[in-house]
Amino acid sequence: MATGRLGVGETLGALNTALGPGEPVWFKETRARHLRARDFLAPRPALQARFGDGQVPEHVVHAVAGLQGPGVAPVLRCELTPAGLALQLQRPAVFERVLGAVTAYAAPAAPAAPGPRVLLHCPALRGAPGALRLSQLRAVLVADHLARALRAHGASVRLVPAVRDPHMRTFLQQLRVDWPAASENAATGALRNLLLAELSPAPDGGALPPGVLGTVCLKEVMRERGCTAGYDPNVDKCLVTEDLLCVLAELQAAVRHWPGDGPPGLATAPDADADGCMALHVVSCEEEFQQQKLDLLWWKLDEQAPRTQKHLVCGPVKAASALMAPEYYELRQAQVCKAAALKRGRELSQDPTWTEVFSVLSAATIKFEMLSTAPQSQLLLALADGSISTKGTKSGTFVMYNCARLATLFEGYKHSREQGLYPTFPPVSSLDFSLLQDEGEWLLLFNGVLPFPELLSQTAALACAAPGLHATAHTEMMCKFLVQLSMDFSSYYNRVHILGAPSLLQEPRPHLFGQMFARLQLLRAVREVLHAGLATLGLPPLNHI
């Protein structure tokens, strides 16, 4: 049997190469009705643009049908249809390759080069939770998810600021946000000396307000750096305060004294070259103007400030009521408890066995709400409790519910096996995956398990190469993926009886055992992918709801 992880990207690349020079034309099908007949399609209009009359040369069709290579999925057939050139994979072989190496598909694709050093700065975390607006909470959750995704893909990430307010630390723990804490401010002496040489005198010789050290002109920094694209034209003078100096000192210390917390080969010595580090400031739209001033001041005062500073600006959050972040959390927690009480027919909020479940569900509800929309876009929050039910298909609660269903399924198999009702799980290499004939099984593998490593890589991808101030990220992709995977699993689970009835399995019908174990191995892969996806959101799997 061939080895090596199959990849959607590798397969698409080989398909496009087989068609000859030109723009990529192939795409992967995702809809169930299309997957009944094909897995990849080169649309007819694209073929007409490539080949003139739309007639694909016979030798090209043969080349596609015989496609092979590292990471390329085995092809069953390729034929010209009214929709275009349709390709179907050898599905039993794909099942065998993927389900024989489940762990490999629950991890990101190996990066081509060592990951970067990223200083991830979220200024919203400098205050107390009671002052945290919903737009700032969104920035915090985006930064946390992005840090996890970057680290999973090999980047060395430093998080700033260290949280000093004890109430903020507690609030972040409730949200399953992993962020460093500290008790003291960074030393500002070196920066203060540099600042004194740059300060402008107070206007008209007057006295400066308490805590204000002076003003610094920033226009010249923009001209020197050639970075005016994206900066607000009103950025001119910066009023430097003691607090602002402490912020700069912490950023400076984070870059100059980088811990060896990255993968092998990425650990960096103190006083590392600023060229090797990118500062990414994750800010709400209300914070961006002040952060622009801070960028320029850092460059002005510190020759070792990162050459590249980018802003990931999170769009506004609109809600019917003006809530601060802790009030929003309390609202969602109360709604989660209410939904559980309605489902179970009794009050559970005071039951200690459910405390952790409600805590995870509350965090999941908020994270899926805040992260399912592209971070740059405006977010509209529906505060009513209709989205909290496990029967809704768009919420974090729904995803966690299906996570628990998977746990219950495997616990049921384990319990029945211990009672002697089912045999021990056989070696995966002995399973017959040709018994997986249901279209829901192919949906779970082809749309869920197979593309997951590339999804992890895309989640960690930052569009920072373009000139200018702003970066874009795709932190919404993971939530959307997990919701769709949960929908596909739920549909399959409701329709197909996974564990065969023991009375039937005890009859001489070995194919029933074989089909059951093939299905269980597929759902093992789904469970691994689901858990890995939740880990990038800081959410632990649940065993019951």
XYZ file of C-alpha atoms in Angstrom:
545
model
C 0.000 0.000 0.000
C 1.233 3.526 -0.834
C 2.277 5.676 2.082
C 2.387 9.406 2.761
C -0.375 11.836 3.602
C -2.818 12.655 0.819
C -3.553 16.321 0.287
C -6.255 18.301 -1.466
C -3.704 20.949 -2.423
C -1.294 18.383 -3.874
C -4.098 16.751 -5.863
C -5.363 20.062 -7.249
C -1.827 21.094 -8.140
C -1.216 17.879 -10.066
C -4.575 18.164 -11.853
C -3.846 21.713 -13.007
C -0.344 20.742 -14.129
C -1.793 17.870 -16.187
C -3.904 20.343 -18.177
C -0.806 22.266 -19.251
C 0.228 25.915 -18.846
C -2.419 28.377 -17.698
C -4.444 29.510 -14.721
C -5.767 26.877 -12.256
C -9.172 25.588 -13.317
C -9.886 22.562 -11.125
C -11.809 22.802 -7.856
C -12.846 20.355 -5.179
C -16.525 19.535 -4.877
C -18.115 19.872 -1.449
C -21.881 19.479 -1.979
C -23.420 16.060 -1.435
C -25.418 16.105 -4.685
C -22.280 16.756 -6.741
C -20.175 14.246 -4.826
C -22.526 11.476 -5.915
C -20.951 11.709 -9.365
C -17.573 13.428 -9.017
C -14.958 14.671 -6.570
C -13.180 17.329 -8.645
C -14.354 19.389 -11.617
C -12.733 21.535 -14.285
C -15.748 23.646 -15.431
C -16.586 23.729 -19.139
C -16.216 27.545 -19.509
C -12.681 27.327 -18.123
C -11.885 24.465 -20.500
C -13.220 26.491 -23.436
C -10.951 29.370 -22.474
C -8.000 26.971 -22.194
C -8.585 24.785 -25.274
C -10.567 27.060 -27.563
C -13.427 24.780 -28.608
C -13.647 23.214 -25.171
C -12.553 19.828 -26.470
C -9.916 18.507 -24.126
C -7.259 16.574 -26.056
C -7.453 12.832 -25.488
C -3.878 12.640 -24.231
C -4.697 15.227 -21.549
C -7.692 13.195 -20.341
C -5.470 10.099 -20.165
C -2.823 12.048 -18.256
C -5.405 13.170 -15.702
C -6.873 9.679 -15.377
C -3.409 8.229 -14.690
C -2.364 10.922 -12.246
C 0.137 9.924 -9.561
C 2.577 11.653 -7.260
C 3.358 12.508 -3.633
C 0.179 13.473 -1.801
C -1.982 12.937 -4.909
C -5.169 10.967 -4.289
C -5.605 7.889 -6.551
C -7.903 8.493 -9.522
C -10.685 6.111 -10.563
C -11.870 7.807 -13.738
C -11.929 11.088 -15.611
C -14.554 11.957 -18.224
C -15.962 14.935 -20.076
C -19.503 15.796 -18.930
C -21.889 18.695 -19.681
C -20.537 20.427 -16.542
C -16.909 20.003 -17.591
C -14.112 17.528 -16.978
C -15.219 15.419 -14.009
C -12.908 13.291 -11.917
C -13.752 10.662 -9.334
C -11.265 9.173 -6.901
C -10.729 5.549 -5.940
C -12.732 5.999 -2.791
C -11.928 2.704 -1.001
C -8.214 3.416 -1.559
C -8.605 6.951 -0.229
C -10.480 5.662 2.833
C -7.677 3.152 3.419
C -4.881 5.722 3.076
C -6.528 8.307 5.319
C -8.042 6.071 7.974
C -4.840 4.059 8.229
C -3.003 7.194 9.402
C -5.598 9.149 11.362
C -3.125 11.040 13.553
C -1.405 12.538 10.502
C -4.645 14.195 9.402
C -5.345 15.814 12.764
C -2.160 17.906 12.530
C -1.176 20.797 10.254
C 0.771 20.233 7.068
C 4.494 20.601 7.693
C 5.613 24.144 6.799
C 8.117 24.459 3.962
C 10.400 26.605 6.138
C 10.735 27.396 9.867
C 7.868 29.539 11.077
C 8.293 33.227 11.826
C 8.638 34.985 15.153
C 5.419 36.872 15.824
C 4.906 39.385 18.607
C 1.141 39.286 19.102
C -0.041 42.412 20.868
C -3.615 42.890 22.098
C -3.907 46.284 23.864
C -7.449 45.571 25.091
C -5.966 43.359 27.808
C -4.391 46.260 29.692
C -7.589 47.219 31.498
C -10.084 45.579 33.815
C -12.786 43.241 32.441
C -15.545 45.643 33.495
C -14.218 48.175 30.988
C -13.913 45.642 28.137
C -16.262 46.458 25.259
C -17.644 43.710 23.013
C -15.455 44.872 20.129
C -12.408 44.572 22.398
C -13.526 41.125 23.559
C -13.670 40.133 19.909
C -10.067 41.298 19.430
C -8.968 39.272 22.470
C -10.604 36.080 21.160
C -9.180 36.601 17.672
C -5.682 37.086 19.131
C -5.957 33.961 21.299
C -7.176 31.774 18.408
C -4.551 33.176 16.053
C -1.772 32.516 18.570
C -2.823 28.885 18.913
C -3.070 28.431 15.142
C 0.331 30.048 14.534
C 2.007 27.874 17.150
C 0.390 24.732 15.745
C 1.909 25.646 12.389
C 5.432 26.114 13.719
C 5.597 29.824 14.532
C 7.227 31.158 17.680
C 4.681 33.497 19.266
C 5.138 35.996 22.096
C 1.974 37.407 23.684
C 1.823 40.986 24.963
C 0.733 42.493 27.303
C 1.135 40.272 30.305
C -2.148 40.595 32.203
C -1.804 42.336 35.560
C -5.390 42.825 36.695
C -6.412 39.729 38.730
C -10.053 40.089 37.691
C -9.018 40.074 34.026
C -7.045 36.888 34.611
C -10.117 35.217 36.101
C -12.287 36.408 33.234
C -9.848 35.059 30.643
C -9.794 31.699 32.421
C -13.598 31.568 32.174
C -13.323 32.195 28.431
C -10.579 29.561 28.003
C -8.142 32.233 26.809
C -4.516 31.297 27.447
C -2.577 34.510 28.091
C 0.508 35.242 30.235
C 0.233 37.150 33.505
C 2.645 39.422 35.361
C 2.675 41.475 38.533
C 5.069 44.307 37.638
C 5.536 46.788 34.816
C 8.579 46.619 32.552
C 11.488 48.977 33.372
C 11.255 52.243 31.432
C 14.629 53.842 32.214
C 16.350 53.297 28.843
C 13.338 54.485 26.850
C 12.884 57.490 29.108
C 16.403 58.705 28.314
C 15.776 58.368 24.577
C 12.426 60.094 24.910
C 13.798 63.149 26.687
C 15.909 63.989 23.645
C 12.858 63.897 21.372
C 10.301 65.794 23.447
C 8.854 69.068 22.281
C 8.351 71.792 24.920
C 4.880 72.478 26.231
C 2.888 74.999 24.132
C 3.425 78.637 25.177
C 5.856 77.430 27.824
C 2.982 76.180 29.991
C 3.062 73.275 32.412
C 2.218 69.739 31.242
C -0.692 67.842 32.789
C 0.168 65.317 35.550
C 1.615 62.086 34.159
C 2.385 63.654 30.768
C 6.058 63.718 29.815
C 5.712 65.789 26.644
C 4.807 65.573 22.968
C 6.637 63.949 20.060
C 6.141 64.719 16.358
C 5.430 61.561 14.346
C 5.024 62.890 10.783
C 8.734 62.609 10.072
C 8.749 58.966 11.177
C 6.083 58.174 8.588
C 8.096 59.946 5.900
C 11.320 58.176 6.872
C 9.698 54.768 6.946
C 7.733 55.288 3.755
C 4.755 53.720 5.493
C 2.057 56.331 5.016
C -0.272 53.819 3.295
C -2.900 52.882 5.860
C -1.969 55.453 8.491
C -4.524 58.058 9.445
C -3.548 61.433 7.932
C -4.412 63.056 11.280
C -1.578 61.255 13.048
C 0.798 64.082 13.874
C 1.821 64.628 17.472
C 1.771 62.052 20.233
C 1.193 63.013 23.839
C 3.576 60.740 25.751
C 2.448 59.636 29.197
C 3.982 57.415 31.833
C 1.476 54.690 30.928
C 2.411 54.884 27.243
C 6.081 54.619 28.144
C 5.322 51.435 30.140
C 3.530 49.964 27.109
C 6.535 50.671 24.893
C 8.940 49.236 27.459
C 6.988 45.973 27.577
C 6.928 45.683 23.785
C 10.644 46.425 23.620
C 11.485 43.848 26.300
C 9.331 41.205 24.575
C 11.249 41.566 21.308
C 14.731 41.846 22.812
C 14.421 38.926 25.221
C 12.639 36.281 23.193
C 12.133 32.989 25.043
C 13.022 29.721 23.380
C 9.386 28.612 23.232
C 9.187 27.793 19.552
C 9.833 24.524 17.704
C 13.412 23.222 17.423
C 15.548 25.605 15.445
C 13.372 28.618 16.222
C 14.609 29.469 19.718
C 16.222 32.883 19.602
C 18.924 34.490 21.667
C 18.363 37.748 23.570
C 18.806 40.942 21.571
C 17.700 39.148 18.395
C 17.686 41.083 15.133
C 14.416 42.982 14.707
C 14.326 41.912 11.056
C 13.442 38.398 12.219
C 10.310 39.421 14.109
C 6.939 40.782 13.067
C 4.734 42.735 15.464
C 1.041 42.102 14.898
C -1.269 44.430 16.817
C -4.773 42.944 17.132
C -7.026 45.900 17.881
C -10.664 46.899 17.821
C -11.596 49.605 15.338
C -11.858 52.102 18.228
C -8.277 51.404 19.327
C -6.565 51.631 15.960
C -5.802 55.367 15.902
C -3.986 55.234 19.249
C -2.132 52.094 18.173
C -0.891 53.858 15.027
C 0.706 56.504 17.228
C 2.293 53.810 19.365
C 3.795 52.078 16.288
C 5.433 55.257 15.097
C 6.665 56.238 18.562
C 8.233 52.787 18.990
C 10.101 53.159 15.711
C 11.225 56.651 16.684
C 12.631 55.667 20.077
C 13.902 52.127 19.500
C 16.286 51.186 16.688
C 15.602 47.508 17.397
C 11.826 47.796 17.031
C 10.531 45.261 14.479
C 10.860 46.486 10.913
C 7.412 45.053 10.204
C 4.438 46.186 12.277
C 0.960 45.256 11.087
C -2.544 45.881 12.368
C -5.297 43.283 12.386
C -8.311 45.531 12.951
C -11.454 43.797 14.194
C -14.714 45.266 12.971
C -17.406 46.665 15.277
C -19.777 44.455 17.257
C -23.417 45.521 17.176
C -26.006 44.293 19.666
C -29.511 45.345 20.672
C -28.316 46.122 24.203
C -25.171 47.928 25.286
C -23.369 45.203 27.226
C -19.828 45.080 28.518
C -17.898 41.823 28.146
C -18.609 40.377 31.649
C -22.350 41.106 31.270
C -22.335 39.357 27.902
C -20.634 36.324 29.446
C -23.142 36.210 32.315
C -26.027 36.437 29.843
C -24.761 33.540 27.754
C -23.996 31.455 30.832
C -27.538 31.962 32.140
C -28.940 30.992 28.736
C -26.812 27.848 28.611
C -28.072 26.794 32.066
C -31.665 27.525 31.071
C -31.362 25.469 27.873
C -29.909 22.539 29.842
C -32.705 22.738 32.419
C -35.334 22.664 29.663
C -33.688 19.684 28.013
C -33.166 17.697 31.213
C -36.374 18.763 32.929
C -34.594 19.943 36.067
C -32.354 22.737 37.327
C -28.677 21.832 36.906
C -26.823 25.093 37.509
C -26.108 24.182 41.143
C -25.083 20.599 40.349
C -21.265 20.387 40.721
C -21.051 17.624 38.098
C -22.366 20.093 35.518
C -20.333 23.149 36.531
C -17.466 22.401 34.159
C -19.853 21.511 31.324
C -21.680 24.823 31.616
C -18.398 26.699 31.802
C -17.148 25.087 28.575
C -20.495 25.563 26.821
C -20.593 29.253 27.767
C -17.086 29.805 26.400
C -17.894 27.795 23.262
C -21.069 29.781 22.630
C -19.210 33.087 22.866
C -16.193 31.987 20.828
C -18.264 30.622 17.967
C -20.354 33.797 17.928
C -17.337 36.076 17.945
C -15.120 34.066 15.605
C -17.499 32.734 12.935
C -17.434 36.051 11.072
C -14.280 37.300 9.331
C -12.548 39.502 11.922
C -12.413 42.553 9.661
C -16.205 42.536 9.120
C -18.933 43.987 11.295
C -20.491 41.452 13.669
C -24.183 41.483 14.555
C -24.971 39.742 17.841
C -28.398 38.241 18.491
C -28.686 38.296 22.268
C -31.859 36.192 22.504
C -31.346 32.630 23.704
C -32.644 30.921 20.534
C -29.123 30.144 19.300
C -28.112 28.336 22.499
C -30.128 25.152 21.930
C -28.255 22.010 20.893
C -30.771 21.681 18.059
C -29.565 24.853 16.360
C -26.917 24.029 13.757
C -24.813 27.205 13.788
C -23.694 27.489 17.386
C -20.822 26.368 19.545
C -23.346 24.500 21.665
C -24.275 22.369 18.656
C -20.626 21.535 17.974
C -19.991 20.586 21.606
C -23.172 18.506 21.645
C -21.924 16.438 18.712
C -18.536 16.124 20.347
C -20.340 14.579 23.324
C -22.351 12.274 21.024
C -19.101 10.906 19.600
C -17.776 10.321 23.110
C -20.983 8.501 24.046
C -20.749 6.324 20.934
C -17.234 5.131 21.717
C -18.024 4.708 25.393
C -21.000 2.550 24.372
C -18.771 0.363 22.207
C -16.196 0.031 24.988
C -18.839 -0.937 27.555
C -20.416 -3.540 25.249
C -16.997 -4.977 24.375
C -16.180 -5.362 28.069
C -19.441 -7.292 28.445
C -18.402 -9.592 25.616
C -21.033 -8.333 23.188
C -18.507 -7.005 20.658
C -15.058 -8.283 19.776
C -11.876 -6.286 20.301
C -11.202 -3.671 17.641
C -9.127 -5.388 14.924
C -5.923 -3.940 13.400
C -6.783 -1.049 11.101
C -4.782 -2.674 8.307
C -7.254 -5.583 8.304
C -10.370 -3.410 7.828
C -12.282 -3.495 4.541
C -13.085 0.138 3.702
C -14.931 -0.832 0.535
C -17.835 -1.498 2.931
C -18.173 2.283 3.437
C -20.768 2.940 0.747
C -23.022 5.547 2.356
C -22.677 9.041 0.855
C -22.506 10.490 4.373
C -19.331 8.507 4.995
C -17.599 10.022 1.981
C -18.795 13.493 3.027
C -17.179 13.077 6.451
C -13.890 11.919 5.000
C -13.630 14.126 1.903
C -14.936 17.365 3.435
C -13.853 16.780 7.023
C -10.814 14.598 7.628
C -8.883 14.878 4.345
C -8.698 18.707 4.073
C -8.168 19.398 7.777
C -4.333 19.756 7.744
C -4.576 22.390 5.021
C -7.348 24.167 6.908
C -5.030 24.462 9.921
C -2.387 26.003 7.686
C -4.865 28.463 6.168
C -6.063 29.490 9.627
C -2.477 30.360 10.554
C -1.829 32.244 7.306
C -1.458 36.007 7.674
C -1.744 38.223 4.613
C 1.137 40.514 5.543
C 3.226 40.625 2.381
C 1.387 43.562 0.821
C 2.725 47.032 1.612
C 0.819 49.144 4.073
C -0.346 48.861 7.609
C -3.109 46.279 7.622
C -3.006 42.502 7.746
C -5.866 40.097 7.170
C -6.467 36.751 8.837
C -8.965 33.947 8.374
C -9.830 33.124 11.949
C -13.442 32.468 10.924
C -12.510 29.352 8.946
C -12.160 26.980 11.891
C -15.560 27.756 13.420
C -17.295 27.392 10.052
C -15.488 24.116 9.412
C -16.392 22.645 12.809
C -20.039 23.638 12.397
C -20.216 21.998 8.962
C -18.414 18.873 10.188
C -20.874 18.641 13.089
C -23.816 19.030 10.718
C -22.510 16.255 8.450
C -21.843 13.983 11.422
C -25.235 14.690 12.988
C -27.042 13.890 9.733
C -25.087 10.657 9.347
C -25.469 9.640 12.998
C -29.234 10.218 12.939
C -29.637 8.110 9.795
C -27.138 5.252 10.164
C -26.992 2.772 13.023
C -23.253 2.624 13.749
C -23.123 -0.121 16.361
C -24.907 -3.175 15.002
C -27.322 -4.962 17.309
C -25.333 -7.645 19.211
C -27.990 -10.294 18.449
C -27.437 -9.777 14.713
C -23.675 -9.596 14.983
C -23.555 -12.938 16.765
C -24.971 -14.610 13.663
C -22.523 -15.804 10.972
C -22.499 -12.481 9.099
C -18.884 -11.285 9.312
C -19.461 -8.377 6.913
C -21.631 -6.694 9.567
C -18.697 -6.681 11.966
C -16.447 -5.422 9.189
C -18.785 -2.582 8.309
C -19.215 -1.610 11.959
C -15.456 -1.425 12.545
C -14.854 0.497 9.306
C -17.478 3.022 10.397
C -15.991 3.277 13.875
C -12.551 3.942 12.403
C -14.014 6.707 10.231
C -15.652 8.265 13.285
C -12.404 7.955 15.213
C -10.871 10.163 12.555
C -13.789 12.597 12.788
C -13.352 12.717 16.569
C -9.598 13.402 16.253
C -10.204 16.226 13.799
C -12.990 17.685 15.928
C -10.801 17.652 19.046
C -7.850 19.188 17.181
C -10.079 21.943 15.802
C -11.527 22.713 19.232
C -7.989 22.872 20.639
C -7.205 25.806 18.328
C -10.121 27.581 20.040
C -8.929 26.641 23.519
C -11.983 24.415 24.083
C -11.717 20.954 25.669
C -13.929 18.141 24.310
C -17.024 17.262 26.318
C -18.086 13.711 27.154
C -21.706 14.545 27.942
C -24.221 17.381 27.667
